[in-house]
Amino acid sequence: RAACAEIHEKYKKLDAWYGIEQEYTLMKPGKVGVPPTTPYGFNADGSEPAPQGPYYTGAGFGIAIGRPVADQHMEKCLAAGVKLAGVNAEVMPGQWEYQVGPCRGVEIGDHMAMARYI
C-alpha cells in the first residue's frame, strides 16, 4: 500500500481512477474441517450440470444459481459504504462476480479488501 501511495502522490495530477472485479464460486458445504469440492449448482453426485444454456450468466427467473447470496453480499457492502458498481452471474452455475469502484488512487484497495471481508 505504501509503494502504491508513493506512486499516486508522484503522479497525483493525473487523478487516477480504478475499478476492479472480483470473481468467486459458491461451494456446497461438506464435512466440517474438509475443504468443499463441489460448486453450488452442480449435481448431488458432483457431476457437472446440463450443458450451458438456460443458466448461462444467470439470465432468467429461477436460473441465477446463488443469487440470494450475491444480492445479500452487495446489500451488506453498500450498507457498509463499500463502493460497488455492480454484480453479475458468470458462466458456471454458482459463479459470480462483483465490481468495486470507481475509486480514486489507493482507496480502491481499501474497498476491495472490505468487500472480500464482508
mmCIF file with all atom_site columns, N, CA and C in Angstrom, residues 36-82:
data_model
loop_
_atom_site.group_PDB
_atom_site.id
_atom_site.type_symbol
_atom_site.label_atom_id
_atom_site.label_alt_id
_atom_site.label_comp_id
_atom_site.label_asym_id
_atom_site.label_entity_id
_atom_site.label_seq_id
_atom_site.pdbx_PDB_ins_code
_atom_site.Cartn_x
_atom_site.Cartn_y
_atom_site.Cartn_z
_atom_site.occupancy
_atom_site.B_iso_or_equiv
_atom_site.pdbx_formal_charge
_atom_site.auth_seq_id
_atom_site.auth_comp_id
_atom_site.auth_asym_id
_atom_site.auth_atom_id
_atom_site.pdbx_PDB_model_num
ATOM 1   N N  . PRO A 1 36 ? -14.522 -27.789 0.767   1.00 0.00 ? 36 PRO A N  1
ATOM 2   C CA . PRO A 1 36 ? -15.558 -28.230 -0.175  1.00 0.00 ? 36 PRO A CA 1
ATOM 3   C C  . PRO A 1 36 ? -14.967 -28.451 -1.567  1.00 0.00 ? 36 PRO A C  1
ATOM 4   N N  . THR A 1 37 ? -15.574 -29.366 -2.316  1.00 0.00 ? 37 THR A N  1
ATOM 5   C CA . THR A 1 37 ? -15.071 -29.686 -3.655  1.00 0.00 ? 37 THR A CA 1
ATOM 6   C C  . THR A 1 37 ? -16.129 -29.579 -4.747  1.00 0.00 ? 37 THR A C  1
ATOM 7   N N  . THR A 1 38 ? -17.383 -29.375 -4.366  1.00 0.00 ? 38 THR A N  1
ATOM 8   C CA . THR A 1 38 ? -18.460 -29.333 -5.351  1.00 0.00 ? 38 THR A CA 1
ATOM 9   C C  . THR A 1 38 ? -19.072 -27.934 -5.417  1.00 0.00 ? 38 THR A C  1
ATOM 10  N N  . PRO A 1 39 ? -19.028 -27.306 -6.581  1.00 0.00 ? 39 PRO A N  1
ATOM 11  C CA . PRO A 1 39 ? -19.643 -25.982 -6.721  1.00 0.00 ? 39 PRO A CA 1
ATOM 12  C C  . PRO A 1 39 ? -21.154 -26.040 -6.513  1.00 0.00 ? 39 PRO A C  1
ATOM 13  N N  . TYR A 1 40 ? -21.697 -24.982 -5.947  1.00 0.00 ? 40 TYR A N  1
ATOM 14  C CA . TYR A 1 40 ? -23.128 -24.829 -5.764  1.00 0.00 ? 40 TYR A CA 1
ATOM 15  C C  . TYR A 1 40 ? -23.775 -24.825 -7.148  1.00 0.00 ? 40 TYR A C  1
ATOM 16  N N  . GLY A 1 41 ? -24.798 -25.637 -7.334  1.00 0.00 ? 41 GLY A N  1
ATOM 17  C CA . GLY A 1 41 ? -25.463 -25.734 -8.628  1.00 0.00 ? 41 GLY A CA 1
ATOM 18  C C  . GLY A 1 41 ? -25.065 -26.971 -9.406  1.00 0.00 ? 41 GLY A C  1
ATOM 19  N N  . PHE A 1 42 ? -24.030 -27.676 -8.952  1.00 0.00 ? 42 PHE A N  1
ATOM 20  C CA . PHE A 1 42 ? -23.656 -28.938 -9.597  1.00 0.00 ? 42 PHE A CA 1
ATOM 21  C C  . PHE A 1 42 ? -24.530 -30.051 -9.020  1.00 0.00 ? 42 PHE A C  1
ATOM 22  N N  . ASN A 1 43 ? -24.579 -31.172 -9.691  1.00 0.00 ? 43 ASN A N  1
ATOM 23  C CA . ASN A 1 43 ? -25.415 -32.296 -9.281  1.00 0.00 ? 43 ASN A CA 1
ATOM 24  C C  . ASN A 1 43 ? -24.952 -32.867 -7.943  1.00 0.00 ? 43 ASN A C  1
ATOM 25  N N  . ALA A 1 44 ? -25.862 -33.537 -7.251  1.00 0.00 ? 44 ALA A N  1
ATOM 26  C CA . ALA A 1 44 ? -25.572 -34.096 -5.925  1.00 0.00 ? 44 ALA A CA 1
ATOM 27  C C  . ALA A 1 44 ? -24.384 -35.060 -5.946  1.00 0.00 ? 44 ALA A C  1
ATOM 28  N N  . ASP A 1 45 ? -24.181 -35.745 -7.056  1.00 0.00 ? 45 ASP A N  1
ATOM 29  C CA . ASP A 1 45 ? -23.058 -36.689 -7.151  1.00 0.00 ? 45 ASP A CA 1
ATOM 30  C C  . ASP A 1 45 ? -21.757 -36.002 -7.546  1.00 0.00 ? 45 ASP A C  1
ATOM 31  N N  . GLY A 1 46 ? -21.795 -34.665 -7.685  1.00 0.00 ? 46 GLY A N  1
ATOM 32  C CA . GLY A 1 46 ? -20.594 -33.915 -8.029  1.00 0.00 ? 46 GLY A CA 1
ATOM 33  C C  . GLY A 1 46 ? -20.365 -33.779 -9.515  1.00 0.00 ? 46 GLY A C  1
ATOM 34  N N  . SER A 1 47 ? -21.206 -34.421 -10.325 1.00 0.00 ? 47 SER A N  1
ATOM 35  C CA . SER A 1 47 ? -21.049 -34.314 -11.770 1.00 0.00 ? 47 SER A CA 1
ATOM 36  C C  . SER A 1 47 ? -21.502 -32.940 -12.254 1.00 0.00 ? 47 SER A C  1
ATOM 37  N N  . GLU A 1 48 ? -21.051 -32.617 -13.435 1.00 0.00 ? 48 GLU A N  1
ATOM 38  C CA . GLU A 1 48 ? -21.377 -31.306 -13.997 1.00 0.00 ? 48 GLU A CA 1
ATOM 39  C C  . GLU A 1 48 ? -22.858 -31.228 -14.334 1.00 0.00 ? 48 GLU A C  1
ATOM 40  N N  . PRO A 1 49 ? -23.414 -30.012 -14.292 1.00 0.00 ? 49 PRO A N  1
ATOM 41  C CA . PRO A 1 49 ? -24.823 -29.831 -14.657 1.00 0.00 ? 49 PRO A CA 1
ATOM 42  C C  . PRO A 1 49 ? -25.002 -29.953 -16.168 1.00 0.00 ? 49 PRO A C  1
ATOM 43  N N  . ALA A 1 50 ? -26.214 -29.733 -16.611 1.00 0.00 ? 50 ALA A N  1
ATOM 44  C CA . ALA A 1 50 ? -26.518 -29.781 -18.043 1.00 0.00 ? 50 ALA A CA 1
ATOM 45  C C  . ALA A 1 50 ? -25.647 -28.777 -18.800 1.00 0.00 ? 50 ALA A C  1
ATOM 46  N N  . PRO A 1 51 ? -25.507 -28.947 -20.107 1.00 0.00 ? 51 PRO A N  1
ATOM 47  C CA . PRO A 1 51 ? -24.705 -28.001 -20.893 1.00 0.00 ? 51 PRO A CA 1
ATOM 48  C C  . PRO A 1 51 ? -25.200 -26.563 -20.716 1.00 0.00 ? 51 PRO A C  1
ATOM 49  N N  . GLN A 1 52 ? -24.285 -25.630 -20.955 1.00 0.00 ? 52 GLN A N  1
ATOM 50  C CA . GLN A 1 52 ? -24.632 -24.210 -20.833 1.00 0.00 ? 52 GLN A CA 1
ATOM 51  C C  . GLN A 1 52 ? -25.849 -23.904 -21.679 1.00 0.00 ? 52 GLN A C  1
ATOM 52  N N  . GLY A 1 53 ? -26.576 -22.960 -21.239 1.00 0.00 ? 53 GLY A N  1
ATOM 53  C CA . GLY A 1 53 ? -27.783 -22.565 -21.958 1.00 0.00 ? 53 GLY A CA 1
ATOM 54  C C  . GLY A 1 53 ? -28.683 -21.793 -21.021 1.00 0.00 ? 53 GLY A C  1
ATOM 55  N N  . PRO A 1 54 ? -29.598 -22.493 -20.346 1.00 0.00 ? 54 PRO A N  1
ATOM 56  C CA . PRO A 1 54 ? -30.572 -21.787 -19.512 1.00 0.00 ? 54 PRO A CA 1
ATOM 57  C C  . PRO A 1 54 ? -29.941 -20.981 -18.378 1.00 0.00 ? 54 PRO A C  1
ATOM 58  N N  . TYR A 1 55 ? -28.850 -21.453 -17.799 1.00 0.00 ? 55 TYR A N  1
ATOM 59  C CA . TYR A 1 55 ? -28.260 -20.755 -16.652 1.00 0.00 ? 55 TYR A CA 1
ATOM 60  C C  . TYR A 1 55 ? -27.073 -19.874 -17.029 1.00 0.00 ? 55 TYR A C  1
ATOM 61  N N  . TYR A 1 56 ? -26.710 -19.837 -18.303 1.00 0.00 ? 56 TYR A N  1
ATOM 62  C CA . TYR A 1 56 ? -25.539 -19.073 -18.746 1.00 0.00 ? 56 TYR A CA 1
ATOM 63  C C  . TYR A 1 56 ? -25.653 -17.615 -18.309 1.00 0.00 ? 56 TYR A C  1
ATOM 64  N N  . THR A 1 57 ? -24.743 -17.152 -17.524 1.00 0.00 ? 57 THR A N  1
ATOM 65  C CA . THR A 1 57 ? -24.681 -15.822 -16.911 1.00 0.00 ? 57 THR A CA 1
ATOM 66  C C  . THR A 1 57 ? -25.943 -15.460 -16.125 1.00 0.00 ? 57 THR A C  1
ATOM 67  N N  . GLY A 1 58 ? -26.678 -16.455 -15.698 1.00 0.00 ? 58 GLY A N  1
ATOM 68  C CA . GLY A 1 58 ? -27.780 -16.230 -14.774 1.00 0.00 ? 58 GLY A CA 1
ATOM 69  C C  . GLY A 1 58 ? -28.953 -15.462 -15.319 1.00 0.00 ? 58 GLY A C  1
ATOM 70  N N  . ALA A 1 59 ? -29.208 -15.542 -16.623 1.00 0.00 ? 59 ALA A N  1
ATOM 71  C CA . ALA A 1 59 ? -30.326 -14.810 -17.210 1.00 0.00 ? 59 ALA A CA 1
ATOM 72  C C  . ALA A 1 59 ? -31.620 -15.593 -17.022 1.00 0.00 ? 59 ALA A C  1
ATOM 73  N N  . GLY A 1 60 ? -32.616 -14.966 -16.416 1.00 0.00 ? 60 GLY A N  1
ATOM 74  C CA . GLY A 1 60 ? -33.918 -15.595 -16.283 1.00 0.00 ? 60 GLY A CA 1
ATOM 75  C C  . GLY A 1 60 ? -34.284 -15.898 -14.846 1.00 0.00 ? 60 GLY A C  1
ATOM 76  N N  . PHE A 1 61 ? -35.571 -15.875 -14.564 1.00 0.00 ? 61 PHE A N  1
ATOM 77  C CA . PHE A 1 61 ? -36.087 -16.124 -13.230 1.00 0.00 ? 61 PHE A CA 1
ATOM 78  C C  . PHE A 1 61 ? -35.790 -17.554 -12.803 1.00 0.00 ? 61 PHE A C  1
ATOM 79  N N  . GLY A 1 62 ? -35.279 -17.710 -11.594 1.00 0.00 ? 62 GLY A N  1
ATOM 80  C CA . GLY A 1 62 ? -35.011 -19.031 -11.055 1.00 0.00 ? 62 GLY A CA 1
ATOM 81  C C  . GLY A 1 62 ? -33.796 -19.719 -11.657 1.00 0.00 ? 62 GLY A C  1
ATOM 82  N N  . ILE A 1 63 ? -33.046 -19.025 -12.459 1.00 0.00 ? 63 ILE A N  1
ATOM 83  C CA . ILE A 1 63 ? -31.906 -19.615 -13.153 1.00 0.00 ? 63 ILE A CA 1
ATOM 84  C C  . ILE A 1 63 ? -30.583 -19.178 -12.530 1.00 0.00 ? 63 ILE A C  1
ATOM 85  N N  . ALA A 1 64 ? -30.540 -18.008 -11.937 1.00 0.00 ? 64 ALA A N  1
ATOM 86  C CA . ALA A 1 64 ? -29.306 -17.450 -11.376 1.00 0.00 ? 64 ALA A CA 1
ATOM 87  C C  . ALA A 1 64 ? -28.983 -18.163 -10.063 1.00 0.00 ? 64 ALA A C  1
ATOM 88  N N  . ILE A 1 65 ? -28.217 -19.227 -10.158 1.00 0.00 ? 65 ILE A N  1
ATOM 89  C CA . ILE A 1 65 ? -27.924 -20.085 -9.005  1.00 0.00 ? 65 ILE A CA 1
ATOM 90  C C  . ILE A 1 65 ? -27.027 -19.346 -8.015  1.00 0.00 ? 65 ILE A C  1
ATOM 91  N N  . GLY A 1 66 ? -27.551 -19.109 -6.824  1.00 0.00 ? 66 GLY A N  1
ATOM 92  C CA . GLY A 1 66 ? -26.816 -18.389 -5.792  1.00 0.00 ? 66 GLY A CA 1
ATOM 93  C C  . GLY A 1 66 ? -27.131 -16.908 -5.717  1.00 0.00 ? 66 GLY A C  1
ATOM 94  N N  . ARG A 1 67 ? -28.121 -16.444 -6.479  1.00 0.00 ? 67 ARG A N  1
ATOM 95  C CA . ARG A 1 67 ? -28.440 -15.008 -6.481  1.00 0.00 ? 67 ARG A CA 1
ATOM 96  C C  . ARG A 1 67 ? -28.718 -14.444 -5.089  1.00 0.00 ? 67 ARG A C  1
ATOM 97  N N  . PRO A 1 68 ? -29.439 -15.140 -4.212  1.00 0.00 ? 68 PRO A N  1
ATOM 98  C CA . PRO A 1 68 ? -29.676 -14.565 -2.880  1.00 0.00 ? 68 PRO A CA 1
ATOM 99  C C  . PRO A 1 68 ? -28.375 -14.238 -2.135  1.00 0.00 ? 68 PRO A C  1
ATOM 100 N N  . VAL A 1 69 ? -27.366 -15.093 -2.273  1.00 0.00 ? 69 VAL A N  1
ATOM 101 C CA . VAL A 1 69 ? -26.076 -14.845 -1.613  1.00 0.00 ? 69 VAL A CA 1
ATOM 102 C C  . VAL A 1 69 ? -25.401 -13.625 -2.232  1.00 0.00 ? 69 VAL A C  1
ATOM 103 N N  . ALA A 1 70 ? -25.370 -13.559 -3.561  1.00 0.00 ? 70 ALA A N  1
ATOM 104 C CA . ALA A 1 70 ? -24.739 -12.437 -4.253  1.00 0.00 ? 70 ALA A CA 1
ATOM 105 C C  . ALA A 1 70 ? -25.448 -11.121 -3.916  1.00 0.00 ? 70 ALA A C  1
ATOM 106 N N  . ASP A 1 71 ? -26.773 -11.151 -3.901  1.00 0.00 ? 71 ASP A N  1
ATOM 107 C CA . ASP A 1 71 ? -27.534 -9.937  -3.579  1.00 0.00 ? 71 ASP A CA 1
ATOM 108 C C  . ASP A 1 71 ? -27.304 -9.495  -2.139  1.00 0.00 ? 71 ASP A C  1
ATOM 109 N N  . GLN A 1 72 ? -27.270 -10.453 -1.224  1.00 0.00 ? 72 GLN A N  1
ATOM 110 C CA . GLN A 1 72 ? -27.053 -10.111 0.185   1.00 0.00 ? 72 GLN A CA 1
ATOM 111 C C  . GLN A 1 72 ? -25.653 -9.528  0.383   1.00 0.00 ? 72 GLN A C  1
ATOM 112 N N  . HIS A 1 73 ? -24.663 -10.075 -0.300  1.00 0.00 ? 73 HIS A N  1
ATOM 113 C CA . HIS A 1 73 ? -23.307 -9.536  -0.222  1.00 0.00 ? 73 HIS A CA 1
ATOM 114 C C  . HIS A 1 73 ? -23.290 -8.089  -0.725  1.00 0.00 ? 73 HIS A C  1
ATOM 115 N N  . MET A 1 74 ? -23.945 -7.838  -1.854  1.00 0.00 ? 74 MET A N  1
ATOM 116 C CA . MET A 1 74 ? -23.998 -6.486  -2.405  1.00 0.00 ? 74 MET A CA 1
ATOM 117 C C  . MET A 1 74 ? -24.675 -5.526  -1.418  1.00 0.00 ? 74 MET A C  1
ATOM 118 N N  . GLU A 1 75 ? -25.797 -5.937  -0.858  1.00 0.00 ? 75 GLU A N  1
ATOM 119 C CA . GLU A 1 75 ? -26.523 -5.082  0.078   1.00 0.00 ? 75 GLU A CA 1
ATOM 120 C C  . GLU A 1 75 ? -25.681 -4.748  1.307   1.00 0.00 ? 75 GLU A C  1
ATOM 121 N N  . LYS A 1 76 ? -24.977 -5.739  1.837   1.00 0.00 ? 76 LYS A N  1
ATOM 122 C CA . LYS A 1 76 ? -24.133 -5.510  3.019   1.00 0.00 ? 76 LYS A CA 1
ATOM 123 C C  . LYS A 1 76 ? -22.952 -4.605  2.690   1.00 0.00 ? 76 LYS A C  1
ATOM 124 N N  . CYS A 1 77 ? -22.362 -4.771  1.506   1.00 0.00 ? 77 CYS A N  1
ATOM 125 C CA . CYS A 1 77 ? -21.261 -3.898  1.094   1.00 0.00 ? 77 CYS A CA 1
ATOM 126 C C  . CYS A 1 77 ? -21.740 -2.450  0.970   1.00 0.00 ? 77 CYS A C  1
ATOM 127 N N  . LEU A 1 78 ? -22.862 -2.250  0.308   1.00 0.00 ? 78 LEU A N  1
ATOM 128 C CA . LEU A 1 78 ? -23.380 -0.897  0.123   1.00 0.00 ? 78 LEU A CA 1
ATOM 129 C C  . LEU A 1 78 ? -23.732 -0.258  1.466   1.00 0.00 ? 78 LEU A C  1
ATOM 130 N N  . ALA A 1 79 ? -24.322 -1.041  2.372   1.00 0.00 ? 79 ALA A N  1
ATOM 131 C CA . ALA A 1 79 ? -24.668 -0.517  3.694   1.00 0.00 ? 79 ALA A CA 1
ATOM 132 C C  . ALA A 1 79 ? -23.418 -0.121  4.476   1.00 0.00 ? 79 ALA A C  1
ATOM 133 N N  . ALA A 1 80 ? -22.288 -0.805  4.214   1.00 0.00 ? 80 ALA A N  1
ATOM 134 C CA . ALA A 1 80 ? -21.030 -0.509  4.906   1.00 0.00 ? 80 ALA A CA 1
ATOM 135 C C  . ALA A 1 80 ? -20.255 0.626   4.230   1.00 0.00 ? 80 ALA A C  1
ATOM 136 N N  . GLY A 1 81 ? -20.764 1.124   3.107   1.00 0.00 ? 81 GLY A N  1
ATOM 137 C CA . GLY A 1 81 ? -20.080 2.212   2.411   1.00 0.00 ? 81 GLY A CA 1
ATOM 138 C C  . GLY A 1 81 ? -19.049 1.758   1.393   1.00 0.00 ? 81 GLY A C  1
ATOM 139 N N  . VAL A 1 82 ? -19.019 0.463   1.100   1.00 0.00 ? 82 VAL A N  1
ATOM 140 C CA . VAL A 1 82 ? -18.110 -0.051  0.073   1.00 0.00 ? 82 VAL A CA 1
ATOM 141 C C  . VAL A 1 82 ? -18.648 0.366   -1.291  1.00 0.00 ? 82 VAL A C  1
#
